[in-house]
Each structure stands twice: as structure tokens, then as C-alpha cells.
């Protein structure tokens, strides 16, 4: 019989962590007080918050003026939110006819509803495409009118939040499939296709968006035949689509290059054609790998729509700037830009959080231990 060495200690069962190592105290020790340096940083951060948060709250809430006739009656130690109440409709809807501003309001609601519906993965596919098609058609009917008893409103009168959503959301919807084609074309084995895609991507990425908007608004009409005109909003929309597609194409190309070669060989072994392999095997994995940079490009496009002010389109930021020209409300620029910044933050923060959720879901099988 084999002698058993009793001198060796048998492994003990894992003991539960002490109370101080778990719960709130454990989280604080692990994240805020794990070392002397982190403790010093935590103390400094708490001191800065104690110095800045109370004054901000006093200015924004407790000492703020919520109702006044003009900026003079609004002067005080706090914010003048009466300006936002007075100019709210103009900021949100621009010069759209006052009695019909329920139409752009419903257009904004439709956009938000479609964005929320897109977050439900059960709807992804043809149903979601049909939903977006119907939603965009309904938005067009509400904004333009001219049918169903709605008065016609030219897009020169559009502005504010609906115009920002139209330019950004429609731009991203149409730029995304174009970007996929450009990314695939840049990796194509056909020299002509590859050269065209590379030239387009590098040319568009080599100039700022403001240049494309200027060319679309000022230079393009000079090359059109006499009597032929293209709507200003359409020209701006096309410029945003082309610009966003070039950046998205490079992001998608990075995901395509990250696909292991074995995946493509396995698809070929199954007898899948190029488009079947791309649609069913390659693209789903490539897009899942590049969710963060994709959303980053979406956020950038959403904010870049503020540049359309240079061609005479008043988006959300443009209507705020125009509202500040009212002599009765001079000196309220801080409140105006804080209000607009809060709207932009809500949309961008939602996109950021949703992308993180998608990234966690798609990368569950690829997490490194």
C-alpha cells in the first residue's frame, strides 16, 4: 500500500470573503481606495464636486427665473429659463407655420419610435426595413403636406430638431449600405472596382464636410443646365450621405480584415457563393466587431449636421443662434446653448449606451478569459 504523506496540507474549501470585501464597502475599496494614489484622486474629485455642484444647482434650479417678459426682467443670480419657454417652439421647429407645428412634432415622435423599434433585435430584417420605409414616407407627408388636407410647406421653412433628425438619420440610413458596398469594393480582386472605391474613399475623407456642403450648395448649381435646379435640402442630404459613407466604409473594412481566413474557407467548402458568404458569414461577424467605431461615426454625423447653417439651413443649433438675435433676449446665450447641449447629449448618450449593450451581446462567445 502506498503511504500517504500526512504532512502535506489538504486544500481548504474557499472561505467567503469578509464583509468588508464585498458589497458597497468592497466596491469602494476596489475602485476608489485601492491605493494611496487612487485615494488621493478620489478625495480631490469629491472636493471638486463639492465646490462645483452646489453653485451649478443654485444657478440652474434654485435661483433660476422661469417666467419673464424679457431679459431685463430675467436678470438675477440664476439662469433665465424664461427665454427657453418663450422661444421653445422656434428652437424646436424653426419657421414652420405656427398653427401646423404639430406636424414636425409628430415627425420627431415617429423618428424616435423608429429608432427605439430598431433596438429590438426581434424586428431586424424585412419587417424593420418596411417599418423604416413607411415611417420615412409618413414623415415626408407630415413635413411637406400637400395631401390628405395638409397645407404644403416648402422645406425652406423647415428647421430645428426635425431638420437635424432628417439630415442625420436619413443620412445614416442611406450611407450605411453604400459604405458596405464601398468596403467590399475596396477589398475586391477586380482592379477597376478597387481603384474606384479607393479613389472615392480617399477623396471624400481628404476634405472636411463643410467643403462638400459648400460645393453642393454653391458650386453644383453652376454646372447644371439652364433652368435645372436641385433642392437645397436634397443637396445637403446627399453631401452628408457621401461623407458619412466614406468614413463608415473604412470602419467596415477594418471589420472585414479581422475575419479569420478559416471562416471564408469554411463557407466555400459549404458551396456558398460570394454574396451568400458575405451576407450570411462575413458581414454579421465583421459588423459585430466594429460596433464601437460604427456608433462613433453615427454620433459624429449627428453632430456634424450643425454645419448646414453655412448653406442657409437652420438645424437645431441654427435656430438657437437665430433666436438669440432677438434684442429682448440678449445675454441669454448660456441658457440657450445649455438647453441645446442637453438635447444633443440625450441622443448621443442613448446611442453610446445601446452600442455597449449590443457589443456585450455579440461578443459573449468571444470573450477572453
Coordinates of C-alpha atoms in Angstrom, one line a residue:
X1 CA 0.0 0.0 0.0
X2 CA 1.1 3.5 -0.8
X3 CA 2.0 5.6 2.2
X4 CA 0.0 8.8 2.4
X5 CA 2.1 11.9 3.3
X6 CA 0.0 13.5 6.0
X7 CA 2.4 16.4 6.2
X8 CA 1.0 17.8 3.0
X9 CA -1.9 20.1 3.7
X10 CA -5.1 19.3 2.0
X11 CA -6.7 22.2 0.1
X12 CA -9.2 24.0 2.2
X13 CA -12.6 25.0 1.0
X14 CA -12.9 28.5 -0.3
X15 CA -13.9 30.8 2.5
X16 CA -16.5 33.5 1.9
X17 CA -14.9 37.0 1.6
X18 CA -15.1 39.1 4.7
X19 CA -18.0 41.5 4.8
X20 CA -15.6 44.5 4.2
X21 CA -14.5 42.9 0.9
X22 CA -18.0 42.7 -0.6
X23 CA -20.9 44.9 -1.1
X24 CA -20.7 48.7 -1.2
X25 CA -17.6 48.8 1.0
X26 CA -15.8 46.3 -1.2
X27 CA -16.7 48.2 -4.3
X28 CA -15.4 51.4 -2.8
X29 CA -12.1 49.8 -1.8
X30 CA -11.6 48.2 -5.2
X31 CA -12.5 51.1 -7.3
X32 CA -11.8 54.3 -5.3
X33 CA -9.4 53.5 -2.5
X34 CA -7.4 50.6 -3.9
X35 CA -4.1 52.5 -3.4
X36 CA -2.7 55.7 -2.0
X37 CA -2.7 57.4 -5.4
X38 CA -6.3 56.4 -6.1
X39 CA -7.4 57.6 -2.6
X40 CA -5.8 61.0 -3.3
X41 CA -7.6 61.2 -6.7
X42 CA -10.9 60.3 -5.1
X43 CA -10.5 62.9 -2.4
X44 CA -9.7 65.6 -5.0
X45 CA -12.6 64.5 -7.2
X46 CA -15.1 64.7 -4.2
X47 CA -13.7 68.1 -3.3
X48 CA -14.2 69.4 -6.8
X49 CA -17.7 68.1 -6.9
X50 CA -18.5 69.7 -3.6
X51 CA -17.2 73.0 -4.9
X52 CA -18.9 72.9 -8.3
X53 CA -22.2 71.0 -8.0
X54 CA -23.9 73.3 -5.4
X55 CA -23.3 76.5 -7.4
X56 CA -24.5 74.9 -10.6
X57 CA -27.7 73.7 -8.9
X58 CA -28.3 77.2 -7.5
X59 CA -27.8 78.7 -10.9
X60 CA -29.8 76.2 -12.8
X61 CA -32.6 75.4 -10.4
X62 CA -32.9 77.2 -7.1
X63 CA -32.1 80.8 -8.3
X64 CA -33.4 80.4 -11.8
X65 CA -36.1 82.6 -13.4
X66 CA -38.7 80.5 -15.1
X67 CA -41.1 83.2 -16.2
X68 CA -40.3 86.7 -17.5
X69 CA -41.3 89.0 -20.4
X70 CA -37.7 89.8 -21.5
X71 CA -34.1 89.5 -20.5
X72 CA -34.1 92.6 -18.3
X73 CA -36.9 91.2 -16.1
X74 CA -34.9 88.0 -16.0
X75 CA -31.7 89.4 -14.6
X76 CA -30.6 87.8 -11.4
X77 CA -28.2 85.3 -9.9
X78 CA -29.8 82.3 -11.6
X79 CA -30.4 81.1 -15.2
X80 CA -33.0 82.7 -17.3
X81 CA -35.1 79.7 -18.5
X82 CA -37.9 82.1 -19.4
X83 CA -36.0 82.5 -22.7
X84 CA -36.4 78.8 -23.5
X85 CA -40.1 78.9 -22.6
X86 CA -40.6 82.0 -24.9
X87 CA -38.6 80.6 -27.8
X88 CA -39.2 76.9 -27.4
X89 CA -41.3 76.4 -30.5
X90 CA -39.0 78.4 -32.7
X91 CA -35.9 76.5 -31.4
X92 CA -37.6 73.1 -31.9
X93 CA -39.4 73.7 -35.2
X94 CA -37.9 76.8 -36.8
X95 CA -40.1 78.9 -39.1
X96 CA -42.6 76.1 -39.7
X97 CA -46.1 77.6 -39.7
X98 CA -47.2 78.1 -36.1
X99 CA -50.6 76.5 -36.5
X100 CA -49.2 73.4 -38.1
X101 CA -46.3 72.8 -35.8
X102 CA -48.0 69.6 -34.6
X103 CA -46.8 68.1 -37.8
X104 CA -43.0 68.4 -37.1
X105 CA -43.7 67.3 -33.6
X106 CA -45.3 64.1 -34.8
X107 CA -42.4 63.7 -37.2
X108 CA -39.9 63.8 -34.3
X109 CA -42.1 61.2 -32.4
X110 CA -42.0 59.0 -35.5
X111 CA -38.2 59.2 -35.7
X112 CA -37.8 58.4 -32.0
X113 CA -40.3 55.5 -32.4
X114 CA -38.4 54.0 -35.3
X115 CA -35.1 54.4 -33.5
X116 CA -36.5 52.6 -30.5
X117 CA -38.0 49.9 -32.7
X118 CA -34.6 49.3 -34.3
X119 CA -33.2 48.5 -30.8
X120 CA -35.4 45.3 -30.7
X121 CA -33.4 42.6 -32.4
X122 CA -36.6 40.6 -33.0
X123 CA -37.6 43.2 -35.6
X124 CA -34.4 43.1 -37.5
X125 CA -34.9 42.1 -41.1
X126 CA -37.6 42.8 -43.7
X127 CA -40.1 44.0 -41.0
X128 CA -37.7 46.7 -39.8
X129 CA -36.9 47.8 -43.4
X130 CA -40.6 48.1 -44.1
X131 CA -41.2 50.0 -40.9
X132 CA -38.5 52.5 -41.8
X133 CA -39.8 52.8 -45.3
X134 CA -43.3 53.5 -44.1
X135 CA -42.0 55.8 -41.3
X136 CA -39.9 57.9 -43.7
X137 CA -42.9 58.2 -46.1
X138 CA -45.1 59.4 -43.2
X139 CA -42.5 61.9 -42.1
X140 CA -42.4 63.3 -45.7
X141 CA -46.1 63.6 -45.8
X142 CA -46.2 65.4 -42.5
X143 CA -43.4 67.8 -43.3
X144 CA -44.3 68.6 -46.9
X145 CA -48.0 68.3 -46.8
X146 CA -50.0 68.9 -49.9
X147 CA -52.0 65.7 -49.5
X148 CA -54.7 64.5 -47.1
X149 CA -55.9 68.1 -46.5
X150 CA -52.5 69.2 -45.2
X151 CA -51.2 72.5 -46.5
X152 CA -48.0 72.5 -48.4
X153 CA -44.9 73.7 -46.5
X154 CA -41.7 74.2 -48.6
X155 CA -38.6 72.8 -46.9
X156 CA -37.1 76.3 -46.8
X157 CA -39.4 76.8 -43.7
X158 CA -38.2 73.6 -42.0
X159 CA -35.8 73.9 -39.1
X160 CA -34.9 72.9 -35.6
X161 CA -34.9 69.4 -34.3
X162 CA -36.9 67.8 -37.2
X163 CA -34.4 69.0 -39.7
X164 CA -31.5 67.8 -37.6
X165 CA -33.1 64.3 -37.4
X166 CA -33.9 64.2 -41.1
X167 CA -30.3 65.1 -42.1
X168 CA -28.6 62.8 -39.6
X169 CA -31.0 59.8 -39.5
X170 CA -31.8 59.7 -43.2
X171 CA -28.1 60.3 -43.9
X172 CA -27.0 57.3 -41.8
X173 CA -29.8 55.1 -43.2
X174 CA -28.6 55.6 -46.8
X175 CA -24.9 55.9 -46.0
X176 CA -24.7 52.5 -44.3
X177 CA -25.5 50.3 -47.3
X178 CA -23.3 52.5 -49.5
X179 CA -20.5 52.1 -47.1
X180 CA -20.8 48.3 -47.1
X181 CA -20.5 48.3 -50.9
X182 CA -17.5 50.6 -50.8
X183 CA -15.8 48.4 -48.2
X184 CA -16.4 45.3 -50.2
X185 CA -15.3 47.1 -53.4
X186 CA -12.0 48.2 -51.8
X187 CA -11.2 44.6 -51.0
X188 CA -12.3 43.4 -54.4
X189 CA -10.0 41.5 -56.7
X190 CA -11.2 43.4 -59.6
X191 CA -8.7 46.3 -60.2
X192 CA -11.3 48.7 -61.7
X193 CA -13.7 48.3 -58.8
X194 CA -11.0 48.6 -56.2
X195 CA -9.5 51.7 -57.8
X196 CA -12.8 53.5 -58.0
X197 CA -13.7 52.7 -54.4
X198 CA -10.2 53.7 -53.1
X199 CA -10.3 56.9 -55.0
X200 CA -13.8 57.8 -53.7
X201 CA -13.0 57.0 -50.1
X202 CA -9.7 58.8 -50.0
X203 CA -11.1 61.8 -51.9
X204 CA -14.1 62.3 -49.6
X205 CA -12.1 61.6 -46.4
X206 CA -9.4 64.1 -47.5
X207 CA -11.8 67.1 -47.3
X208 CA -13.9 68.4 -44.5
X209 CA -17.7 68.1 -44.6
X210 CA -18.0 71.9 -44.8
X211 CA -16.3 71.7 -48.2
X212 CA -18.8 69.2 -49.5
X213 CA -21.7 71.3 -48.3
X214 CA -20.2 74.4 -49.9
X215 CA -19.7 72.6 -53.2
X216 CA -23.2 71.1 -53.1
X217 CA -24.8 74.5 -52.3
X218 CA -22.7 77.0 -54.3
X219 CA -20.6 75.2 -57.0
X220 CA -23.0 72.4 -58.1
X221 CA -25.7 74.8 -59.5
X222 CA -23.1 76.4 -61.7
X223 CA -22.6 73.1 -63.6
X224 CA -26.3 72.4 -64.1
X225 CA -28.1 73.3 -67.3
X226 CA -30.1 76.5 -67.5
X227 CA -33.4 76.1 -65.8
X228 CA -32.5 73.0 -63.9
X229 CA -32.3 73.3 -60.1
X230 CA -31.9 70.9 -57.3
X231 CA -33.4 71.4 -53.9
X232 CA -31.0 72.8 -51.3
X233 CA -32.0 70.3 -48.6
X234 CA -31.5 67.4 -51.1
X235 CA -28.1 68.7 -52.0
X236 CA -27.1 68.9 -48.3
X237 CA -28.6 65.5 -47.6
X238 CA -26.6 63.9 -50.5
X239 CA -23.4 65.6 -49.2
X240 CA -23.9 64.2 -45.7
X241 CA -24.6 60.7 -47.1
X242 CA -21.5 60.7 -49.3
X243 CA -19.3 62.0 -46.4
X244 CA -20.6 59.5 -43.8
X245 CA -20.4 56.6 -46.3
X246 CA -16.6 57.2 -46.8
X247 CA -15.9 57.0 -43.1
X248 CA -18.2 54.1 -42.4
X249 CA -16.6 52.2 -45.3
X250 CA -13.2 52.3 -43.6
X251 CA -14.7 51.2 -40.3
X252 CA -16.4 48.2 -42.0
X253 CA -13.3 47.4 -43.9
X254 CA -11.4 47.0 -40.6
X255 CA -14.0 44.5 -39.5
X256 CA -13.8 42.6 -42.8
X257 CA -10.0 42.3 -42.4
X258 CA -10.4 40.9 -38.9
X259 CA -12.4 37.9 -40.1
X260 CA -10.3 34.7 -39.9
X261 CA -9.5 33.2 -43.2
X262 CA -10.9 29.9 -42.0
X263 CA -14.4 31.3 -41.9
X264 CA -14.2 32.1 -45.6
X265 CA -12.7 28.7 -46.4
X266 CA -15.5 27.0 -44.4
X267 CA -18.1 29.0 -46.3
X268 CA -16.5 28.0 -49.6
X269 CA -16.5 24.4 -48.5
X270 CA -20.2 24.6 -47.9
X271 CA -20.7 25.7 -51.5
X272 CA -21.8 29.2 -50.7
X273 CA -21.4 31.9 -53.4
X274 CA -19.7 35.2 -52.9
X275 CA -22.9 37.1 -51.9
X276 CA -24.2 34.3 -49.8
X277 CA -20.9 34.0 -48.0
X278 CA -20.7 37.8 -47.5
X279 CA -24.3 38.2 -46.3
X280 CA -24.5 35.1 -44.0
X281 CA -21.0 34.6 -42.7
X282 CA -18.7 37.6 -43.2
X283 CA -20.7 40.7 -42.7
X284 CA -22.5 39.7 -39.5
X285 CA -19.2 38.9 -37.8
X286 CA -17.4 42.0 -39.2
X287 CA -20.1 44.4 -38.1
X288 CA -20.2 42.9 -34.6
X289 CA -16.5 43.5 -34.3
X290 CA -16.7 47.2 -35.2
X291 CA -19.8 48.3 -33.3
X292 CA -17.9 51.0 -31.2
X293 CA -16.4 52.8 -34.2
X294 CA -19.6 52.5 -36.1
X295 CA -21.6 54.2 -33.4
X296 CA -18.8 56.7 -33.0
X297 CA -19.3 57.6 -36.7
X298 CA -23.1 57.8 -36.2
X299 CA -22.6 60.2 -33.3
X300 CA -20.2 62.3 -35.3
X301 CA -22.6 62.5 -38.2
X302 CA -25.4 63.5 -35.9
X303 CA -23.4 66.4 -34.6
X304 CA -21.9 67.4 -37.9
X305 CA -25.4 68.4 -39.2
X306 CA -24.8 71.7 -37.4
X307 CA -22.6 72.7 -40.3
X308 CA -25.6 73.1 -42.6
X309 CA -26.0 76.6 -41.2
X310 CA -23.4 77.8 -43.8
X311 CA -25.8 77.0 -46.7
X312 CA -28.8 78.6 -45.1
X313 CA -30.4 75.6 -43.4
X314 CA -31.4 76.2 -39.8
X315 CA -31.0 73.0 -37.8
X316 CA -31.4 72.8 -34.0
X317 CA -28.2 74.8 -33.3
X318 CA -29.0 77.2 -36.1
X319 CA -32.5 78.1 -34.7
X320 CA -31.0 78.7 -31.3
X321 CA -28.5 81.1 -32.8
X322 CA -31.3 82.9 -34.7
X323 CA -33.4 83.1 -31.5
X324 CA -30.5 84.9 -29.7
X325 CA -30.7 87.7 -32.2
X326 CA -33.9 88.9 -30.5
X327 CA -33.0 92.2 -28.9
X328 CA -35.4 91.5 -26.0
X329 CA -33.4 88.4 -25.0
X330 CA -29.8 89.5 -25.3
X331 CA -27.5 87.9 -22.7
X332 CA -29.2 84.5 -22.5
X333 CA -26.8 82.6 -24.7
X334 CA -25.6 80.4 -21.9
X335 CA -29.1 79.1 -21.2
X336 CA -29.8 78.6 -24.9
X337 CA -26.6 76.5 -25.6
X338 CA -27.0 74.5 -22.4
X339 CA -30.5 73.6 -23.5
X340 CA -29.4 72.5 -26.9
X341 CA -26.4 70.7 -25.5
X342 CA -28.8 68.7 -23.3
X343 CA -30.8 67.6 -26.3
X344 CA -27.6 66.5 -28.2
X345 CA -26.3 64.7 -25.2
X346 CA -29.5 62.7 -24.8
X347 CA -29.4 61.4 -28.3
X348 CA -25.7 60.7 -28.3
X349 CA -25.7 59.1 -24.8
X350 CA -28.6 56.8 -25.9
X351 CA -26.6 55.7 -29.0
X352 CA -23.5 55.1 -26.9
X353 CA -25.3 53.0 -24.3
X354 CA -27.1 51.0 -26.8
X355 CA -23.9 50.2 -28.7
X356 CA -22.4 49.0 -25.5
X357 CA -25.3 46.6 -24.9
X358 CA -25.0 45.3 -28.5
X359 CA -21.3 44.8 -28.1
X360 CA -21.8 42.8 -25.0
X361 CA -24.4 40.6 -26.6
X362 CA -22.5 39.9 -29.8
X363 CA -19.1 39.3 -28.1
X364 CA -20.3 36.9 -25.4
X365 CA -18.9 34.0 -27.3
X366 CA -15.5 35.7 -28.0
X367 CA -14.7 37.0 -24.5
X368 CA -11.2 36.2 -23.4
X369 CA -10.8 34.5 -20.1

